[in-house]
Amino acid sequence: MKFKLLLSACMLAGFFANAQQASRRAPAKETTTTSQVTIKEEPKPTGSERAIKVESAVVTNHSVNIDGKSVPYKATTGTLPVWDEDGKPIAGLFYTYYERSDIQNRDKRPLVISFNGGPGSASVWMHIAYTGPVVLNIDDEGYPVQPYGYKENPYSILDVADIVYIDPVNTGYSRAVSKDIPTNKFFGVRADIKYLAEWINTFVTRNNRWASPKFLIGESYGTTRVSGLALELQNSQWMYLNGVVLVSPTELGIERSGPVDAALRLPYFAATAWYHKALPSDLQSKDLTAMLPEVESFTINEVIPAISQGGMLSADKKKAIAAKMARYSGISEKVFLDYNLDVPTNFFWKELLRDKGFTVGRLDSRYKGVDKMTAGDGPDYNAELTSWLHSFTPAINMYIRNELNYKTDLKYNMFGSVYPWDKTGDNTGDNLRQAMAQNPYLHLLVQSGYYDGACDYFNAKYSMWQLDAAGKLQDRMSWEGYRSGHMMYLRKEDLKNSNNHIREFIKKALPKAGEAAKF
C-alpha cells in the first residue's frame, strides 16, 4: 500500500462506444427516460466542442425500480466552477446529481456526496456500478459481457438519498480553465481536500441543500479524500456531516511500517488461497469467515512479535512461524524463510498459482491472468483491470451522451494525469477522528472485499482500531466484509448486500426528531 496512487497509474481510458450505441443501451422501458431536456445556466456543449464550460447543466427525468417500487428521479449533469482566492473560476468540475423527484421538502432528505480515487480517477466506478440508478451489463461475478451497456439498478440507494457524483480536476470531463493554472492548486493531499470542500459549498448552496443530512462516500484514494473532507468541511465550511462511508480504504496516513506492514497482509493471503482452494483440507473445509479469525489472531499475536525480533528470533522459532504462515497462505515455507517472513504482495500474486500457469489479480484476486513466462517475481499485468475496462468505458460514454443527453467531444477521462501529486500532509485518518470527536452526529461505515490485495480488508480493520485508539467512538463505527475484491459491488450478491448496508447506515445515522448533537 504505502499511499499508493491506486488504479490511476495502471489503466488506460481508451474504449469508446461504437455506431451501435443506441441498440446497446438499456431499453427505454427499463430506464423510462423522458424525451424532454431542460437547459439551465449555460448552453449544453455541442458535439463540435473540445472544451467544457465551467458552468453548464442538462436536466433529464427518469424512473428506476428499486426493491419492487418505482422511484422517479431527476438527473442534472453538468459543471460548476472551482473558485480561486480572488473569486475567479480556475476549473470546472463535472458532476451528475440525482434527486428523487416525488419529494416535496428536502430538508430531511439525505444527500450523498460520492468520490472515487486514483487520485486521478473519475467517479465512474461507483456511479454506474454501485449506488446509482444504473449498473453495468456484466455477469453475476462481475466479468464483462457483450454487447456492452447498462441497465437499471434495483439496489440503488436513490430510494433513501439523493446522490451527487463528482469528478475532480483532470478526471471525467473536469478540467482547469487554462494550462497556466498551477497544478498545485489541485494535485496533492491537502490541495485536493481544500478545493473540493470549497466546491461542495458552492454545490450545496446552489442546490439549497444546507438543511439536508449529508454523507460522504469514497472508494480507494477517495477514502483518503473524504476522510480529510470530513474535517475540512466542518472547520472551514462549517458544514457538519451525518456519515462517512469508506469503500476499500487506503492507509489514511496511519503509520504501519516495518513488522506491522509485513504481517498485516497475511489474512488477505489466506482469503485468496481459500478462494483458489490452495489451503490444507482442514482449513479449506471451513467457511471463509470461520477460517479467517484464526489467521487474524495468529497475525496479531505471533507474526508481528516474531518479525519485530529480526535477527534475534531463533532459527527454530523462525521456522515454526514460517511453517504456519505457509499453512495459511498456500505458498511454501521456504518462500517465507527466503523473504525473512516478509513476502511482498506482488510476489504472492505471481506465486500462488504459478504451478497452474496463472497469476492472480491485485485489486481482486478472484481474477486470473496469464503471463509470458512462469518465472518471475510479479505478474505481467493486472488481470482484473483489463476485465473491468471492458465494461466501464463504453458504458459511461454511452450513458452520459445517450441517456443523460450531455454531449461533448471532450474525452471522458477514466484516468487523468494528476502528477506530480504532493503526498505530504496525509493525516486524514486523524482528521476523520477529530471530525467524529467534535461532531456527535457523525458515523462511520467501512466496506472491504476479502480478495482486495491493494487495500486489503485486514489493513482496513487495523485503520479502524488505530483511528479510535482510545475506544471512545466504537458505537459510531462499523465494518462490513464481502466475498469479492476492491470493487465488491461488481459481484451481484455483494451489490445487493453492500447497498443495503449503506441504506441501513444512512437510516441509523439520522438523529431522531429533537435529538441534540451532544455526548
Coordinates of C-alpha atoms in Angstrom, one line a residue:
M1 CA 0.0 0.0 0.0
K2 CA 2.3 2.9 1.2
F3 CA -0.1 5.5 0.0
K4 CA -0.3 4.0 -3.5
L5 CA -1.8 6.1 -6.2
L6 CA -4.3 3.3 -6.7
L7 CA -5.7 2.4 -10.0
S8 CA -4.8 5.5 -12.0
A9 CA -1.2 4.5 -12.9
C10 CA -2.4 1.1 -14.2
M11 CA -5.3 1.8 -16.6
L12 CA -5.8 3.5 -19.9
A13 CA -9.0 5.1 -20.9
G14 CA -9.3 4.0 -24.5
F15 CA -12.6 2.3 -25.1
F16 CA -15.4 4.2 -26.9
A17 CA -19.0 3.4 -27.9
N18 CA -19.4 2.4 -31.5
A19 CA -22.1 3.1 -34.0
Q20 CA -24.5 0.7 -32.4
Q21 CA -24.7 2.7 -29.2
A22 CA -28.5 3.1 -29.3
S23 CA -29.1 -0.6 -29.6
R24 CA -26.7 -1.5 -26.8
R25 CA -28.1 0.7 -24.0
A26 CA -30.9 -0.4 -21.7
P27 CA -34.3 -0.3 -23.4
A28 CA -36.4 2.8 -22.8
K29 CA -38.9 0.8 -20.7
E30 CA -36.1 0.0 -18.2
T31 CA -34.9 3.5 -17.5
T32 CA -38.0 5.3 -18.8
T33 CA -36.1 8.4 -19.7
T34 CA -38.3 11.3 -20.8
S35 CA -37.6 13.0 -24.1
Q36 CA -37.8 16.5 -22.6
V37 CA -34.5 18.1 -21.8
T38 CA -34.2 21.3 -19.8
I39 CA -31.2 23.6 -20.2
K40 CA -30.1 26.0 -17.5
E41 CA -27.2 28.2 -16.7
E42 CA -25.1 27.8 -19.9
P43 CA -26.0 26.0 -23.1
K44 CA -25.0 22.4 -23.2
P45 CA -21.8 21.5 -25.0
T46 CA -22.2 20.6 -28.7
G47 CA -20.5 17.8 -30.5
S48 CA -18.0 20.1 -32.1
E49 CA -16.5 21.4 -28.8
R50 CA -13.4 20.0 -27.2
A51 CA -13.7 22.1 -24.0
I52 CA -16.1 22.2 -21.1
K53 CA -17.6 25.4 -19.9
V54 CA -17.1 26.0 -16.2
E55 CA -20.8 26.2 -15.8
S56 CA -23.3 24.1 -17.7
A57 CA -26.2 21.8 -16.9
V58 CA -28.6 19.4 -18.7
V59 CA -31.6 18.0 -16.8
T60 CA -33.5 14.8 -17.7
N61 CA -36.2 12.9 -16.0
H62 CA -36.3 9.1 -15.3
S63 CA -37.5 6.4 -13.1
V64 CA -36.0 3.3 -11.7
N65 CA -37.5 0.2 -10.0
I66 CA -35.8 -0.3 -6.6
D67 CA -36.9 -3.3 -4.5
G68 CA -40.1 -3.6 -6.5
K69 CA -41.1 0.0 -6.3
S70 CA -40.9 2.7 -8.9
V71 CA -38.7 5.7 -7.9
P72 CA -39.0 8.8 -10.1
Y73 CA -35.9 11.0 -10.3
K74 CA -34.3 14.0 -12.0
A75 CA -30.7 13.8 -13.2
T76 CA -28.7 17.0 -13.6
T77 CA -25.5 16.6 -15.5
G78 CA -23.1 19.5 -15.9
T79 CA -20.2 21.6 -14.5
L80 CA -19.8 24.1 -11.7
P81 CA -16.7 26.3 -11.1
V82 CA -13.8 26.0 -8.7
W83 CA -13.0 29.5 -7.4
D84 CA -9.6 30.9 -6.5
E85 CA -8.9 33.3 -3.6
D86 CA -10.0 36.3 -5.7
G87 CA -13.3 34.8 -6.7
K88 CA -12.3 33.8 -10.2
P89 CA -13.1 30.4 -11.8
I90 CA -9.9 28.3 -12.2
A91 CA -11.6 25.0 -13.1
G92 CA -14.9 23.4 -14.0
L93 CA -15.9 20.2 -12.2
F94 CA -18.2 17.8 -14.0
Y95 CA -20.9 16.2 -11.8
T96 CA -24.0 14.1 -12.1
Y97 CA -26.7 14.9 -9.5
Y98 CA -29.7 12.6 -8.9
E99 CA -32.7 13.8 -7.0
R100 CA -35.8 11.7 -6.2
S101 CA -38.5 13.9 -7.8
D102 CA -41.5 12.9 -5.7
I103 CA -40.0 14.6 -2.6
Q104 CA -41.6 17.9 -1.7
N105 CA -39.4 19.0 1.1
R106 CA -35.7 18.1 1.0
D107 CA -34.8 19.4 4.5
K108 CA -34.9 15.8 5.8
R109 CA -33.8 14.2 2.6
P110 CA -30.2 12.8 2.9
L111 CA -27.6 13.9 0.4
V112 CA -24.7 11.5 -0.5
I113 CA -21.6 13.1 -2.0
S114 CA -19.6 10.5 -3.9
F115 CA -15.9 10.3 -5.0
N116 CA -13.7 7.6 -6.4
G117 CA -10.0 7.5 -6.1
G118 CA -6.8 7.2 -8.0
P119 CA -6.3 10.1 -7.1
G120 CA -6.6 10.6 -10.9
S121 CA -9.8 8.5 -11.3
A122 CA -13.3 9.7 -12.3
S123 CA -16.4 8.9 -10.2
V124 CA -17.5 6.4 -12.9
W125 CA -16.9 3.3 -10.8
M126 CA -19.4 3.8 -8.1
H127 CA -21.6 5.9 -10.3
I128 CA -22.6 3.2 -12.9
A129 CA -21.8 0.1 -10.9
Y130 CA -22.7 0.6 -7.3
T131 CA -25.1 3.2 -5.7
G132 CA -26.5 5.0 -8.8
P133 CA -29.7 4.2 -10.7
V134 CA -28.0 2.2 -13.5
V135 CA -25.4 -0.6 -13.3
L136 CA -23.2 -2.3 -15.9
N137 CA -24.2 -5.0 -18.2
I138 CA -21.9 -7.7 -16.6
D139 CA -22.4 -11.3 -15.4
D140 CA -23.2 -12.1 -11.7
E141 CA -19.5 -12.3 -10.7
G142 CA -18.5 -9.0 -12.4
Y143 CA -17.0 -10.2 -15.7
P144 CA -17.8 -8.3 -18.9
V145 CA -20.3 -9.5 -21.4
Q146 CA -21.2 -8.1 -24.8
P147 CA -22.9 -6.1 -26.0
Y148 CA -21.6 -3.5 -23.6
G149 CA -24.0 -1.3 -21.9
Y150 CA -26.0 -0.7 -18.7
K151 CA -29.4 -1.5 -17.1
E152 CA -31.4 -0.2 -14.2
N153 CA -30.0 -0.9 -10.7
P154 CA -32.7 -2.5 -8.4
Y155 CA -30.4 -2.0 -5.4
S156 CA -29.6 1.7 -5.8
I157 CA -29.8 3.9 -2.6
L158 CA -31.7 6.5 -4.5
D159 CA -34.8 5.5 -2.7
V160 CA -33.4 6.8 0.6
A161 CA -31.0 9.5 -0.5
D162 CA -30.1 11.9 -3.3
I163 CA -26.6 11.4 -4.8
V164 CA -24.1 13.6 -6.5
Y165 CA -21.1 12.1 -8.2
I166 CA -18.1 14.4 -8.6
D167 CA -15.1 14.2 -10.9
P168 CA -12.0 16.1 -9.6
V169 CA -9.8 18.1 -12.0
N170 CA -8.5 16.1 -15.0
T171 CA -10.9 13.2 -14.4
G172 CA -14.2 12.7 -16.3
Y173 CA -14.8 16.0 -18.1
S174 CA -13.4 18.2 -15.3
R175 CA -10.6 20.5 -16.4
A176 CA -8.7 23.6 -15.3
V177 CA -9.7 26.7 -17.3
S178 CA -6.2 27.2 -18.6
K179 CA -2.8 25.4 -18.7
D180 CA -1.4 28.4 -16.9
I181 CA -3.3 27.5 -13.7
P182 CA -0.7 26.0 -11.3
T183 CA -1.3 22.3 -10.8
N184 CA -0.5 22.5 -7.1
K185 CA -3.9 24.2 -6.8
F186 CA -5.4 20.7 -7.3
F187 CA -2.8 17.9 -7.2
G188 CA -1.9 16.9 -3.6
V189 CA -3.5 15.6 -0.5
R190 CA -4.2 18.9 1.1
A191 CA -4.9 20.9 -2.1
D192 CA -7.4 18.2 -3.2
I193 CA -9.3 18.4 0.1
K194 CA -9.2 22.2 0.2
Y195 CA -10.6 23.0 -3.3
L196 CA -13.2 20.2 -3.2
A197 CA -14.5 21.4 0.1
E198 CA -15.0 24.9 -1.5
W199 CA -16.7 23.3 -4.5
I200 CA -19.1 21.3 -2.2
N201 CA -20.0 24.5 -0.5
T202 CA -20.9 26.0 -3.9
F203 CA -22.9 22.9 -4.9
V204 CA -24.8 22.7 -1.6
T205 CA -25.6 26.4 -1.7
R206 CA -26.8 26.5 -5.4
N207 CA -29.0 23.4 -4.8
N208 CA -30.4 24.6 -1.5
R209 CA -29.2 21.5 0.5
W210 CA -27.9 23.2 3.6
A211 CA -30.7 21.7 5.7
S212 CA -30.2 18.2 4.4
P213 CA -28.4 15.4 6.4
K214 CA -25.1 14.9 4.4
F215 CA -23.0 11.9 3.8
L216 CA -19.6 11.4 2.1
I217 CA -18.7 8.2 0.4
G218 CA -15.3 7.5 -1.1
E219 CA -13.6 4.5 -2.7
S220 CA -9.8 3.7 -2.7
Y221 CA -8.0 7.0 -2.7
G222 CA -11.4 8.5 -2.4
T223 CA -11.3 7.3 1.2
T224 CA -8.3 9.5 1.9
R225 CA -10.2 12.3 0.2
V226 CA -13.4 12.0 2.2
S227 CA -11.7 11.4 5.5
G228 CA -9.9 14.7 5.1
L229 CA -13.0 16.4 3.8
A230 CA -15.0 15.4 6.9
L231 CA -12.8 17.8 9.0
E232 CA -12.2 20.4 6.3
L233 CA -15.9 20.8 5.6
Q234 CA -16.5 21.1 9.4
N235 CA -13.7 23.5 10.2
S236 CA -13.5 25.7 7.0
Q237 CA -17.0 25.5 5.5
W238 CA -18.9 25.0 8.8
M239 CA -20.7 22.1 7.2
Y240 CA -21.4 19.2 9.5
L241 CA -21.9 15.6 8.3
N242 CA -24.0 12.7 9.5
G243 CA -21.9 10.0 8.0
V244 CA -18.8 8.9 6.1
V245 CA -18.6 5.6 4.1
L246 CA -15.1 4.3 3.3
V247 CA -15.1 1.7 0.4
S248 CA -11.9 -0.2 0.2
P249 CA -9.9 2.3 2.3
T250 CA -6.3 3.3 1.9
E251 CA -4.0 3.6 4.9
L252 CA -5.3 7.1 5.7
G253 CA -1.9 8.3 6.8
I254 CA -1.9 5.9 9.7
E255 CA 1.6 4.5 10.5
R256 CA 2.1 0.8 10.0
S257 CA 5.6 0.4 8.6
G258 CA 8.1 -2.4 9.3
P259 CA 6.9 -5.6 11.1
V260 CA 3.3 -4.4 11.2
D261 CA 3.1 -3.7 7.4
A262 CA 4.8 -7.1 6.7
A263 CA 2.4 -9.1 8.9
L264 CA -0.9 -7.5 8.2
R265 CA -1.1 -8.8 4.6
L266 CA -1.3 -12.5 5.8
P267 CA -5.1 -12.6 6.3
Y268 CA -5.5 -11.4 2.8
F269 CA -3.2 -14.1 1.6
A270 CA -5.3 -16.6 3.4
A271 CA -8.6 -15.4 2.0
T272 CA -7.2 -15.5 -1.6
A273 CA -5.7 -19.0 -1.0
W274 CA -9.0 -20.2 0.3
Y275 CA -10.8 -18.9 -2.8
H276 CA -8.4 -20.7 -5.1
K277 CA -8.6 -23.9 -2.9
A278 CA -4.9 -23.8 -2.1
L279 CA -5.2 -24.3 1.7
P280 CA -4.8 -27.6 3.6
S281 CA -8.0 -29.6 3.7
D282 CA -8.9 -28.8 7.4
L283 CA -8.8 -25.1 6.6
Q284 CA -10.3 -25.4 3.2
S285 CA -13.3 -27.2 4.6
K286 CA -14.2 -24.3 6.8
D287 CA -16.2 -21.3 5.5
L288 CA -14.1 -18.3 4.7
T289 CA -15.4 -16.2 7.6
A290 CA -15.0 -19.1 10.0
M291 CA -11.4 -19.6 9.0
L292 CA -10.1 -16.0 8.9
P293 CA -10.4 -15.2 12.6
E294 CA -7.8 -17.9 13.3
V295 CA -5.4 -16.3 10.8
E296 CA -6.1 -12.8 12.2
S297 CA -5.3 -13.9 15.7
F298 CA -2.0 -15.5 14.6
T299 CA -1.1 -12.4 12.7
I300 CA -1.5 -10.0 15.7
N301 CA -0.3 -12.3 18.5
E302 CA 2.6 -14.1 16.8
V303 CA 3.7 -12.8 13.4
I304 CA 4.1 -9.1 14.4
P305 CA 6.2 -10.0 17.5
A306 CA 8.3 -12.6 15.5
I307 CA 9.1 -10.1 12.7
S308 CA 9.9 -7.4 15.3
Q309 CA 12.6 -9.6 16.7
G310 CA 14.5 -9.7 13.4
G311 CA 17.9 -11.4 13.8
M312 CA 17.2 -12.1 17.5
L313 CA 14.5 -14.6 16.5
S314 CA 15.8 -18.1 17.0
A315 CA 16.1 -20.3 13.9
D316 CA 13.7 -22.8 15.3
K317 CA 11.1 -20.2 16.1
K318 CA 11.5 -18.5 12.7
K319 CA 11.0 -21.9 11.0
A320 CA 7.9 -22.6 13.1
I321 CA 6.4 -19.2 12.2
A322 CA 7.2 -19.6 8.5
A323 CA 5.6 -23.1 8.5
K324 CA 2.4 -21.6 9.9
M325 CA 2.4 -18.7 7.5
A326 CA 2.8 -21.2 4.7
R327 CA -0.1 -23.2 6.0
Y328 CA -2.4 -20.1 6.0
S329 CA -1.2 -18.7 2.7
G330 CA -0.9 -21.5 0.2
I331 CA 2.7 -20.8 -0.6
S332 CA 5.8 -22.6 0.7
E333 CA 7.6 -22.4 4.0
K334 CA 10.8 -21.8 2.0
V335 CA 9.4 -18.7 0.4
F336 CA 8.7 -17.2 3.8
L337 CA 12.1 -18.1 5.1
D338 CA 13.8 -16.7 2.0
Y339 CA 11.9 -13.4 2.5
N340 CA 12.5 -13.3 6.3
L341 CA 8.8 -13.7 6.8
D342 CA 8.1 -10.6 4.7
V343 CA 6.6 -11.8 1.4
P344 CA 5.6 -9.0 -0.9
T345 CA 2.1 -9.0 -2.3
N346 CA 3.5 -8.7 -5.8
F347 CA 5.4 -12.0 -5.4
F348 CA 2.3 -13.6 -3.8
W349 CA 0.2 -12.7 -6.9
K350 CA 2.7 -14.5 -9.1
E351 CA 3.5 -17.4 -6.8
L352 CA 0.1 -18.7 -5.5
L353 CA -1.0 -20.3 -8.8
R354 CA 2.4 -20.5 -10.5
D355 CA 2.3 -24.3 -10.8
K356 CA -1.1 -24.0 -12.6
G357 CA 0.1 -21.4 -15.0
F358 CA -1.8 -18.4 -13.7
T359 CA -1.3 -15.2 -11.7
V360 CA -4.0 -13.6 -9.5
G361 CA -5.3 -10.1 -9.7
R362 CA -4.1 -7.2 -7.5
L363 CA -7.4 -5.5 -6.9
D364 CA -9.5 -8.6 -7.0
S365 CA -7.6 -11.9 -6.6
R366 CA -10.5 -13.9 -7.9
Y367 CA -9.3 -12.9 -11.4
K368 CA -6.6 -14.9 -13.1
G369 CA -4.0 -13.8 -15.6
V370 CA -1.6 -15.5 -18.0
D371 CA 2.0 -14.3 -18.1
K372 CA 4.6 -14.7 -20.9
M373 CA 6.8 -16.7 -18.6
T374 CA 6.1 -18.8 -15.5
A375 CA 9.3 -17.5 -13.9
G376 CA 9.4 -14.0 -12.3
D377 CA 8.7 -12.1 -9.2
G378 CA 5.4 -10.5 -10.2
P379 CA 2.6 -10.6 -12.8
D380 CA 3.0 -9.1 -16.2
Y381 CA -0.3 -7.2 -15.9
N382 CA -3.3 -6.7 -13.6
A383 CA -5.9 -9.2 -14.8
E384 CA -8.8 -7.5 -13.1
L385 CA -8.2 -4.0 -14.6
T386 CA -8.3 -5.2 -18.2
S387 CA -11.5 -7.0 -17.4
W388 CA -13.2 -4.0 -15.8
L389 CA -12.3 -1.6 -18.5
H390 CA -14.1 -3.9 -21.0
S391 CA -17.3 -2.9 -19.2
F392 CA -16.9 0.6 -17.8
T393 CA -15.5 2.7 -20.6
P394 CA -18.1 2.0 -23.3
A395 CA -21.0 2.2 -20.8
I396 CA -20.1 5.6 -19.3
N397 CA -19.6 7.2 -22.7
M398 CA -22.9 5.8 -23.9
Y399 CA -24.8 6.6 -20.7
I400 CA -23.8 10.3 -20.4
R401 CA -24.4 11.0 -24.1
N402 CA -27.5 8.9 -24.8
E403 CA -29.3 8.8 -21.5
L404 CA -28.3 12.0 -19.7
N405 CA -28.1 13.9 -23.0
Y406 CA -24.8 15.6 -22.2
K407 CA -23.0 15.9 -25.5
T408 CA -19.4 16.9 -25.9
D409 CA -16.3 15.7 -27.9
L410 CA -14.1 16.1 -24.9
K411 CA -12.7 12.8 -23.8
Y412 CA -14.1 11.4 -20.6
N413 CA -11.0 10.6 -18.6
M414 CA -11.4 7.3 -16.8
F415 CA -7.9 8.2 -15.5
G416 CA -6.3 11.6 -16.0
S417 CA -2.8 12.9 -15.2
V418 CA -2.5 14.4 -11.7
Y419 CA 1.2 14.3 -11.4
P420 CA 3.2 15.4 -9.6
W421 CA 0.9 14.5 -6.7
D422 CA 2.0 16.1 -3.4
K423 CA 1.7 13.2 -0.8
T424 CA 2.8 15.3 2.2
G425 CA 0.3 16.1 4.9
D426 CA -1.7 12.9 4.8
N427 CA -3.2 12.9 8.3
T428 CA -6.6 12.1 7.0
G429 CA -7.3 9.2 9.4
D430 CA -6.7 11.5 12.3
N431 CA -8.7 14.2 10.5
L432 CA -11.7 11.8 10.5
R433 CA -11.2 11.0 14.1
Q434 CA -11.2 14.7 15.0
A435 CA -14.3 15.3 13.0
M436 CA -16.1 12.4 14.8
A437 CA -14.9 13.6 18.2
Q438 CA -16.2 17.1 17.5
N439 CA -19.5 16.0 15.9
P440 CA -21.6 13.5 17.9
Y441 CA -23.9 13.1 14.8
L442 CA -21.0 11.8 12.6
H443 CA -21.0 8.0 12.0
L444 CA -18.5 5.8 10.0
L445 CA -19.1 2.7 7.8
V446 CA -16.1 0.8 6.3
Q447 CA -16.6 -1.7 3.5
S448 CA -13.9 -4.1 2.3
G449 CA -13.6 -7.0 -0.1
Y450 CA -11.8 -10.1 1.3
Y451 CA -10.0 -10.5 -2.1
D452 CA -8.7 -7.0 -2.4
G453 CA -4.9 -7.0 -2.4
A454 CA -4.4 -3.3 -2.9
C455 CA -6.5 -2.0 0.1
D456 CA -6.9 -5.3 2.0
Y457 CA -9.6 -5.9 4.5
F458 CA -7.3 -6.6 7.5
N459 CA -5.5 -3.3 7.0
A460 CA -8.9 -1.6 6.9
K461 CA -9.7 -3.2 10.3
Y462 CA -6.3 -2.1 11.6
S463 CA -7.0 1.5 10.5
M464 CA -10.3 1.5 12.4
W465 CA -8.5 0.2 15.5
Q466 CA -5.8 2.9 15.3
L467 CA -8.2 5.7 14.3
D468 CA -10.0 5.2 17.6
A469 CA -7.2 4.1 19.8
A470 CA -9.0 5.3 22.9
G471 CA -12.0 3.2 22.1
K472 CA -14.5 6.1 22.6
L473 CA -16.0 6.2 19.1
Q474 CA -16.8 2.5 18.6
D475 CA -20.5 2.9 18.9
R476 CA -20.5 5.0 15.8
M477 CA -18.1 2.9 13.7
S478 CA -18.9 -0.3 11.8
W479 CA -17.1 -2.6 9.3
E480 CA -18.6 -5.0 6.6
G481 CA -16.7 -7.6 4.6
Y482 CA -17.7 -9.0 1.2
R483 CA -16.6 -12.1 -0.9
S484 CA -15.2 -10.0 -3.7
G485 CA -12.4 -7.5 -4.3
H486 CA -11.7 -3.8 -4.4
M487 CA -15.0 -3.1 -6.2
M488 CA -17.1 -5.5 -4.2
Y489 CA -20.2 -4.3 -5.9
L490 CA -19.3 -5.9 -9.2
R491 CA -20.5 -9.2 -7.8
K492 CA -24.2 -9.3 -7.8
E493 CA -24.8 -10.7 -4.3
D494 CA -22.4 -8.1 -2.9
L495 CA -24.0 -5.3 -4.9
K496 CA -27.3 -6.0 -3.1
N497 CA -25.7 -6.5 0.3
S498 CA -23.4 -3.6 0.2
N499 CA -26.1 -1.2 -0.9
N500 CA -28.4 -2.5 1.8
H501 CA -25.6 -1.9 4.4
I502 CA -25.3 1.8 3.2
R503 CA -29.1 2.1 3.2
E504 CA -29.2 0.9 6.8
F505 CA -26.2 3.0 7.8
I506 CA -27.9 6.2 6.5
K507 CA -31.1 5.4 8.4
K508 CA -29.1 4.7 11.6
A509 CA -27.1 7.9 11.3
L510 CA -30.1 10.1 11.1
P511 CA -31.0 11.5 14.5
K512 CA -34.4 11.1 16.0
A513 CA -36.7 14.1 16.0
G514 CA -35.4 16.5 18.6
E515 CA -32.2 14.6 19.3
A516 CA -29.5 17.1 20.0
A517 CA -25.8 16.7 18.9
K518 CA -24.2 16.1 22.3
F519 CA -22.3 13.4 24.2

